[in-house]
Amino acid sequence: DADVTQTPRNRITKTGKRIMLECSQTKGHDRMYWYRQDPGLGLRLIYYSFDVKDINKGEISDGYSVSRQAQAKFSLSLESAIPNQTALYFCATSEPTGTGSYNEQFFGPGTRLTVL
Amino acid sequence: ELKVEQNPLFLSMQEGKNYTIYCNYSTTSDRLYWYRQDPGKSLESLFVLLSNGAVKQEGRLMASLDTKARLSTLHITAAVHDLSATYFCAVEGGATNKLIFGTGTLLAVQP
């Protein structure tokens, strides 16, 4: 079974609709992230969470909100979807530990979102 | 602000040839990651480079890091079609260890 899962995998919605993307992980990591990927722009960080009580904005958080329901679950919401939020969305986890640790991130399979 | 640039953005090469992808970054860091993404798929971790002069090799791919030049390279030796994918570098920076990704290099290996 995959360590990081995302649901749904594909979603088509209409402008103005509220939509939630969900991410679950079995890696036991404290840190979770949401990214969006657009052609030619790489991955850009939307929000990140270092534990259940810690939520931080990334570089492109406008129009998005998140909820960290448990260590293993991190959801991304679009309150009122707009067409330029059409993108591929990835969830990731990491667990840097100890002196000299590093922040290798492990990615879910992605959610392809289309806003009409 | 940490910025990461990759070049080339697109690389078409013949099987059997060698080539290098470059990743430049703008501020001090000694943590750099390479990922591979197949079309429509997730990102798979390839290499973790943690110090100046670090070199990692896996099959036909070799990655290196020069922190003084703020440069990492991903060298492809005797390319095969199975290496066709998009390759991303990501640099770890700041107090929160966030990763900043390059825009990716789309590699197409032609028979």
PDB file of N, CA and C in Angstrom, chain A residues 9 31 33 35 37 40-43 45 48 50 57 59 88 90 100-110 112, chain B residues 1 31 33 35 37 40-48 50 86 88 92 95-104:
ATOM      1  N   ARG A   9      -8.379  11.429  -7.092  1.00  0.00           N
ATOM      2  CA  ARG A   9      -7.248  11.481  -8.007  1.00  0.00           C
ATOM      3  C   ARG A   9      -7.512  12.433  -9.161  1.00  0.00           C
ATOM      4  N   ARG A  31       5.577  16.296   9.485  1.00  0.00           N
ATOM      5  CA  ARG A  31       5.478  17.406   8.544  1.00  0.00           C
ATOM      6  C   ARG A  31       4.709  17.000   7.294  1.00  0.00           C
ATOM      7  N   TYR A  33       2.772  18.766   3.576  1.00  0.00           N
ATOM      8  CA  TYR A  33       2.842  19.910   2.658  1.00  0.00           C
ATOM      9  C   TYR A  33       1.784  19.743   1.572  1.00  0.00           C
ATOM     10  N   TYR A  35       1.391  21.198  -2.430  1.00  0.00           N
ATOM     11  CA  TYR A  35       1.986  21.907  -3.556  1.00  0.00           C
ATOM     12  C   TYR A  35       0.996  21.894  -4.726  1.00  0.00           C
ATOM     13  N   GLN A  37       1.292  22.061  -9.067  1.00  0.00           N
ATOM     14  CA  GLN A  37       2.218  22.007 -10.191  1.00  0.00           C
ATOM     15  C   GLN A  37       1.518  22.519 -11.433  1.00  0.00           C
ATOM     16  N   GLY A  40       5.696  24.294 -16.680  1.00  0.00           N
ATOM     17  CA  GLY A  40       6.709  25.341 -16.796  1.00  0.00           C
ATOM     18  C   GLY A  40       6.998  26.111 -15.514  1.00  0.00           C
ATOM     19  N   LEU A  41       6.269  25.782 -14.446  1.00  0.00           N
ATOM     20  CA  LEU A  41       6.464  26.527 -13.185  1.00  0.00           C
ATOM     21  C   LEU A  41       6.976  25.656 -12.052  1.00  0.00           C
ATOM     22  N   GLY A  42       7.185  24.413 -12.286  1.00  0.00           N
ATOM     23  CA  GLY A  42       7.654  23.542 -11.220  1.00  0.00           C
ATOM     24  C   GLY A  42       6.581  23.348 -10.152  1.00  0.00           C
ATOM     25  N   LEU A  43       7.022  23.084  -8.942  1.00  0.00           N
ATOM     26  CA  LEU A  43       6.105  22.916  -7.815  1.00  0.00           C
ATOM     27  C   LEU A  43       6.172  24.154  -6.937  1.00  0.00           C
ATOM     28  N   LEU A  45       4.717  25.862  -3.256  1.00  0.00           N
ATOM     29  CA  LEU A  45       4.188  25.486  -1.954  1.00  0.00           C
ATOM     30  C   LEU A  45       2.973  26.322  -1.605  1.00  0.00           C
ATOM     31  N   TYR A  48       1.937  24.441   4.566  1.00  0.00           N
ATOM     32  CA  TYR A  48       2.635  23.353   5.205  1.00  0.00           C
ATOM     33  C   TYR A  48       2.331  23.323   6.686  1.00  0.00           C
ATOM     34  N   PHE A  50       3.809  21.536  10.433  1.00  0.00           N
ATOM     35  CA  PHE A  50       4.865  20.787  11.101  1.00  0.00           C
ATOM     36  C   PHE A  50       4.319  19.869  12.199  1.00  0.00           C
ATOM     37  N   LYS A  57       1.476  29.360   5.976  1.00  0.00           N
ATOM     38  CA  LYS A  57       1.261  29.668   4.567  1.00  0.00           C
ATOM     39  C   LYS A  57       2.545  29.485   3.781  1.00  0.00           C
ATOM     40  N   GLU A  59       4.072  29.981  -0.462  1.00  0.00           N
ATOM     41  CA  GLU A  59       4.223  31.134  -1.355  1.00  0.00           C
ATOM     42  C   GLU A  59       2.953  31.495  -2.107  1.00  0.00           C
ATOM     43  N   LEU A  88      -2.276  20.419 -11.106  1.00  0.00           N
ATOM     44  CA  LEU A  88      -2.010  19.137 -10.459  1.00  0.00           C
ATOM     45  C   LEU A  88      -1.561  19.443  -9.038  1.00  0.00           C
ATOM     46  N   PHE A  90      -0.194  18.181  -5.294  1.00  0.00           N
ATOM     47  CA  PHE A  90       0.528  17.118  -4.612  1.00  0.00           C
ATOM     48  C   PHE A  90       0.589  17.376  -3.113  1.00  0.00           C
ATOM     49  N   GLY A 100      22.077  17.512  11.938  1.00  0.00           N
ATOM     50  CA  GLY A 100      22.492  17.138  10.598  1.00  0.00           C
ATOM     51  C   GLY A 100      21.397  16.509   9.769  1.00  0.00           C
ATOM     52  N   SER A 101      20.165  16.561  10.267  1.00  0.00           N
ATOM     53  CA  SER A 101      19.075  15.930   9.538  1.00  0.00           C
ATOM     54  C   SER A 101      18.748  16.731   8.289  1.00  0.00           C
ATOM     55  N   TYR A 102      18.038  16.103   7.427  1.00  0.00           N
ATOM     56  CA  TYR A 102      17.652  16.744   6.182  1.00  0.00           C
ATOM     57  C   TYR A 102      16.181  16.521   5.950  1.00  0.00           C
ATOM     58  N   ASN A 103      15.640  17.274   4.986  1.00  0.00           N
ATOM     59  CA  ASN A 103      14.190  17.362   4.847  1.00  0.00           C
ATOM     60  C   ASN A 103      13.706  16.706   3.561  1.00  0.00           C
ATOM     61  N   GLU A 104      14.149  15.478   3.292  1.00  0.00           N
ATOM     62  CA  GLU A 104      13.677  14.777   2.106  1.00  0.00           C
ATOM     63  C   GLU A 104      12.168  14.603   2.191  1.00  0.00           C
ATOM     64  N   GLN A 105      11.495  14.947   1.117  1.00  0.00           N
ATOM     65  CA  GLN A 105      10.036  14.881   1.106  1.00  0.00           C
ATOM     66  C   GLN A 105       9.564  13.733   0.225  1.00  0.00           C
ATOM     67  N   PHE A 106       8.445  13.141   0.651  1.00  0.00           N
ATOM     68  CA  PHE A 106       7.866  11.993  -0.040  1.00  0.00           C
ATOM     69  C   PHE A 106       6.476  12.383  -0.516  1.00  0.00           C
ATOM     70  N   PHE A 107       6.217  12.152  -1.778  1.00  0.00           N
ATOM     71  CA  PHE A 107       5.040  12.700  -2.428  1.00  0.00           C
ATOM     72  C   PHE A 107       3.934  11.670  -2.636  1.00  0.00           C
ATOM     73  N   GLY A 108       2.694  12.164  -2.560  1.00  0.00           N
ATOM     74  CA  GLY A 108       1.546  11.364  -2.936  1.00  0.00           C
ATOM     75  C   GLY A 108       1.402  11.319  -4.443  1.00  0.00           C
ATOM     76  N   PRO A 109       0.376  10.601  -4.927  1.00  0.00           N
ATOM     77  CA  PRO A 109       0.207  10.391  -6.368  1.00  0.00           C
ATOM     78  C   PRO A 109      -0.334  11.587  -7.122  1.00  0.00           C
ATOM     79  N   GLY A 110      -0.853  12.574  -6.407  1.00  0.00           N
ATOM     80  CA  GLY A 110      -1.366  13.769  -7.061  1.00  0.00           C
ATOM     81  C   GLY A 110      -2.861  13.733  -7.296  1.00  0.00           C
ATOM     82  N   ARG A 112      -5.499  15.643  -9.970  1.00  0.00           N
ATOM     83  CA  ARG A 112      -5.657  16.540 -11.113  1.00  0.00           C
ATOM     84  C   ARG A 112      -6.996  17.250 -10.986  1.00  0.00           C
TER      85      ARG A 112
ATOM     86  N   GLU B   1      15.758  35.900  -0.820  1.00  0.00           N
ATOM     87  CA  GLU B   1      14.810  34.858  -1.210  1.00  0.00           C
ATOM     88  C   GLU B   1      15.524  33.822  -2.083  1.00  0.00           C
ATOM     89  N   ARG B  31      21.963  21.462   1.152  1.00  0.00           N
ATOM     90  CA  ARG B  31      21.003  20.366   1.063  1.00  0.00           C
ATOM     91  C   ARG B  31      20.307  20.469  -0.290  1.00  0.00           C
ATOM     92  N   TYR B  33      18.253  18.146  -3.507  1.00  0.00           N
ATOM     93  CA  TYR B  33      17.544  16.915  -3.831  1.00  0.00           C
ATOM     94  C   TYR B  33      17.253  16.881  -5.332  1.00  0.00           C
ATOM     95  N   TYR B  35      14.685  14.848  -8.035  1.00  0.00           N
ATOM     96  CA  TYR B  35      13.491  14.021  -8.156  1.00  0.00           C
ATOM     97  C   TYR B  35      13.246  13.726  -9.631  1.00  0.00           C
ATOM     98  N   GLN B  37      10.022  12.663 -12.306  1.00  0.00           N
ATOM     99  CA  GLN B  37       8.577  12.575 -12.478  1.00  0.00           C
ATOM    100  C   GLN B  37       8.264  12.026 -13.856  1.00  0.00           C
ATOM    101  N   GLY B  40       2.247  12.298 -15.766  1.00  0.00           N
ATOM    102  CA  GLY B  40       1.038  11.996 -15.022  1.00  0.00           C
ATOM    103  C   GLY B  40       1.267  11.300 -13.693  1.00  0.00           C
ATOM    104  N   LYS B  41       2.509  11.189 -13.291  1.00  0.00           N
ATOM    105  CA  LYS B  41       2.833  10.456 -12.064  1.00  0.00           C
ATOM    106  C   LYS B  41       3.353  11.383 -10.978  1.00  0.00           C
ATOM    107  N   SER B  42       3.654  10.787  -9.839  1.00  0.00           N
ATOM    108  CA  SER B  42       4.177  11.546  -8.711  1.00  0.00           C
ATOM    109  C   SER B  42       5.681  11.767  -8.850  1.00  0.00           C
ATOM    110  N   LEU B  43       6.251  12.445  -7.866  1.00  0.00           N
ATOM    111  CA  LEU B  43       7.692  12.670  -7.852  1.00  0.00           C
ATOM    112  C   LEU B  43       8.370  11.569  -7.042  1.00  0.00           C
ATOM    113  N   GLU B  44       9.436  11.045  -7.619  1.00  0.00           N
ATOM    114  CA  GLU B  44      10.206   9.979  -6.981  1.00  0.00           C
ATOM    115  C   GLU B  44      11.577  10.525  -6.619  1.00  0.00           C
ATOM    116  N   SER B  45      11.979  10.329  -5.378  1.00  0.00           N
ATOM    117  CA  SER B  45      13.278  10.818  -4.939  1.00  0.00           C
ATOM    118  C   SER B  45      14.392  10.018  -5.603  1.00  0.00           C
ATOM    119  N   LEU B  46      15.362  10.747  -6.194  1.00  0.00           N
ATOM    120  CA  LEU B  46      16.508  10.099  -6.822  1.00  0.00           C
ATOM    121  C   LEU B  46      17.762  10.210  -5.957  1.00  0.00           C
ATOM    122  N   PHE B  47      18.112  11.437  -5.594  1.00  0.00           N
ATOM    123  CA  PHE B  47      19.353  11.656  -4.872  1.00  0.00           C
ATOM    124  C   PHE B  47      19.158  12.710  -3.784  1.00  0.00           C
ATOM    125  N   VAL B  48      19.880  12.517  -2.685  1.00  0.00           N
ATOM    126  CA  VAL B  48      19.953  13.501  -1.621  1.00  0.00           C
ATOM    127  C   VAL B  48      21.421  13.873  -1.465  1.00  0.00           C
ATOM    128  N   LEU B  50      24.141  16.228   0.548  1.00  0.00           N
ATOM    129  CA  LEU B  50      24.120  16.893   1.853  1.00  0.00           C
ATOM    130  C   LEU B  50      25.378  17.677   2.188  1.00  0.00           C
ATOM    131  N   THR B  86      10.636  13.936 -16.483  1.00  0.00           N
ATOM    132  CA  THR B  86      10.993  15.288 -16.059  1.00  0.00           C
ATOM    133  C   THR B  86      11.800  15.183 -14.768  1.00  0.00           C
ATOM    134  N   PHE B  88      13.553  17.190 -11.580  1.00  0.00           N
ATOM    135  CA  PHE B  88      13.512  18.405 -10.770  1.00  0.00           C
ATOM    136  C   PHE B  88      14.652  18.393  -9.760  1.00  0.00           C
ATOM    137  N   GLU B  92      17.016  23.008  -0.236  1.00  0.00           N
ATOM    138  CA  GLU B  92      16.467  23.229   1.105  1.00  0.00           C
ATOM    139  C   GLU B  92      17.028  24.520   1.643  1.00  0.00           C
ATOM    140  N   ALA B  95      15.069  28.716   7.854  1.00  0.00           N
ATOM    141  CA  ALA B  95      14.955  28.099   9.179  1.00  0.00           C
ATOM    142  C   ALA B  95      13.962  26.949   9.196  1.00  0.00           C
ATOM    143  N   THR B  96      13.031  26.954   8.280  1.00  0.00           N
ATOM    144  CA  THR B  96      11.998  25.913   8.290  1.00  0.00           C
ATOM    145  C   THR B  96      12.306  24.763   7.347  1.00  0.00           C
ATOM    146  N   ASN B  97      13.479  24.772   6.719  1.00  0.00           N
ATOM    147  CA  ASN B  97      13.909  23.676   5.831  1.00  0.00           C
ATOM    148  C   ASN B  97      12.968  23.414   4.673  1.00  0.00           C
ATOM    149  N   LYS B  98      12.292  24.477   4.221  1.00  0.00           N
ATOM    150  CA  LYS B  98      11.414  24.273   3.075  1.00  0.00           C
ATOM    151  C   LYS B  98      12.231  23.950   1.837  1.00  0.00           C
ATOM    152  N   LEU B  99      11.591  23.233   0.902  1.00  0.00           N
ATOM    153  CA  LEU B  99      12.225  22.948  -0.382  1.00  0.00           C
ATOM    154  C   LEU B  99      11.719  23.931  -1.426  1.00  0.00           C
ATOM    155  N   ILE B 100      12.647  24.494  -2.172  1.00  0.00           N
ATOM    156  CA  ILE B 100      12.297  25.331  -3.316  1.00  0.00           C
ATOM    157  C   ILE B 100      12.691  24.550  -4.565  1.00  0.00           C
ATOM    158  N   PHE B 101      11.711  24.366  -5.451  1.00  0.00           N
ATOM    159  CA  PHE B 101      11.924  23.525  -6.619  1.00  0.00           C
ATOM    160  C   PHE B 101      12.326  24.348  -7.832  1.00  0.00           C
ATOM    161  N   GLY B 102      13.181  23.756  -8.660  1.00  0.00           N
ATOM    162  CA  GLY B 102      13.419  24.302  -9.988  1.00  0.00           C
ATOM    163  C   GLY B 102      12.217  24.014 -10.869  1.00  0.00           C
ATOM    164  N   THR B 103      12.236  24.568 -12.072  1.00  0.00           N
ATOM    165  CA  THR B 103      11.089  24.439 -12.978  1.00  0.00           C
ATOM    166  C   THR B 103      11.064  23.096 -13.687  1.00  0.00           C
ATOM    167  N   GLY B 104      12.119  22.303 -13.535  1.00  0.00           N
ATOM    168  CA  GLY B 104      12.137  20.975 -14.135  1.00  0.00           C
ATOM    169  C   GLY B 104      12.797  20.954 -15.501  1.00  0.00           C
TER     170      GLY B 104
END
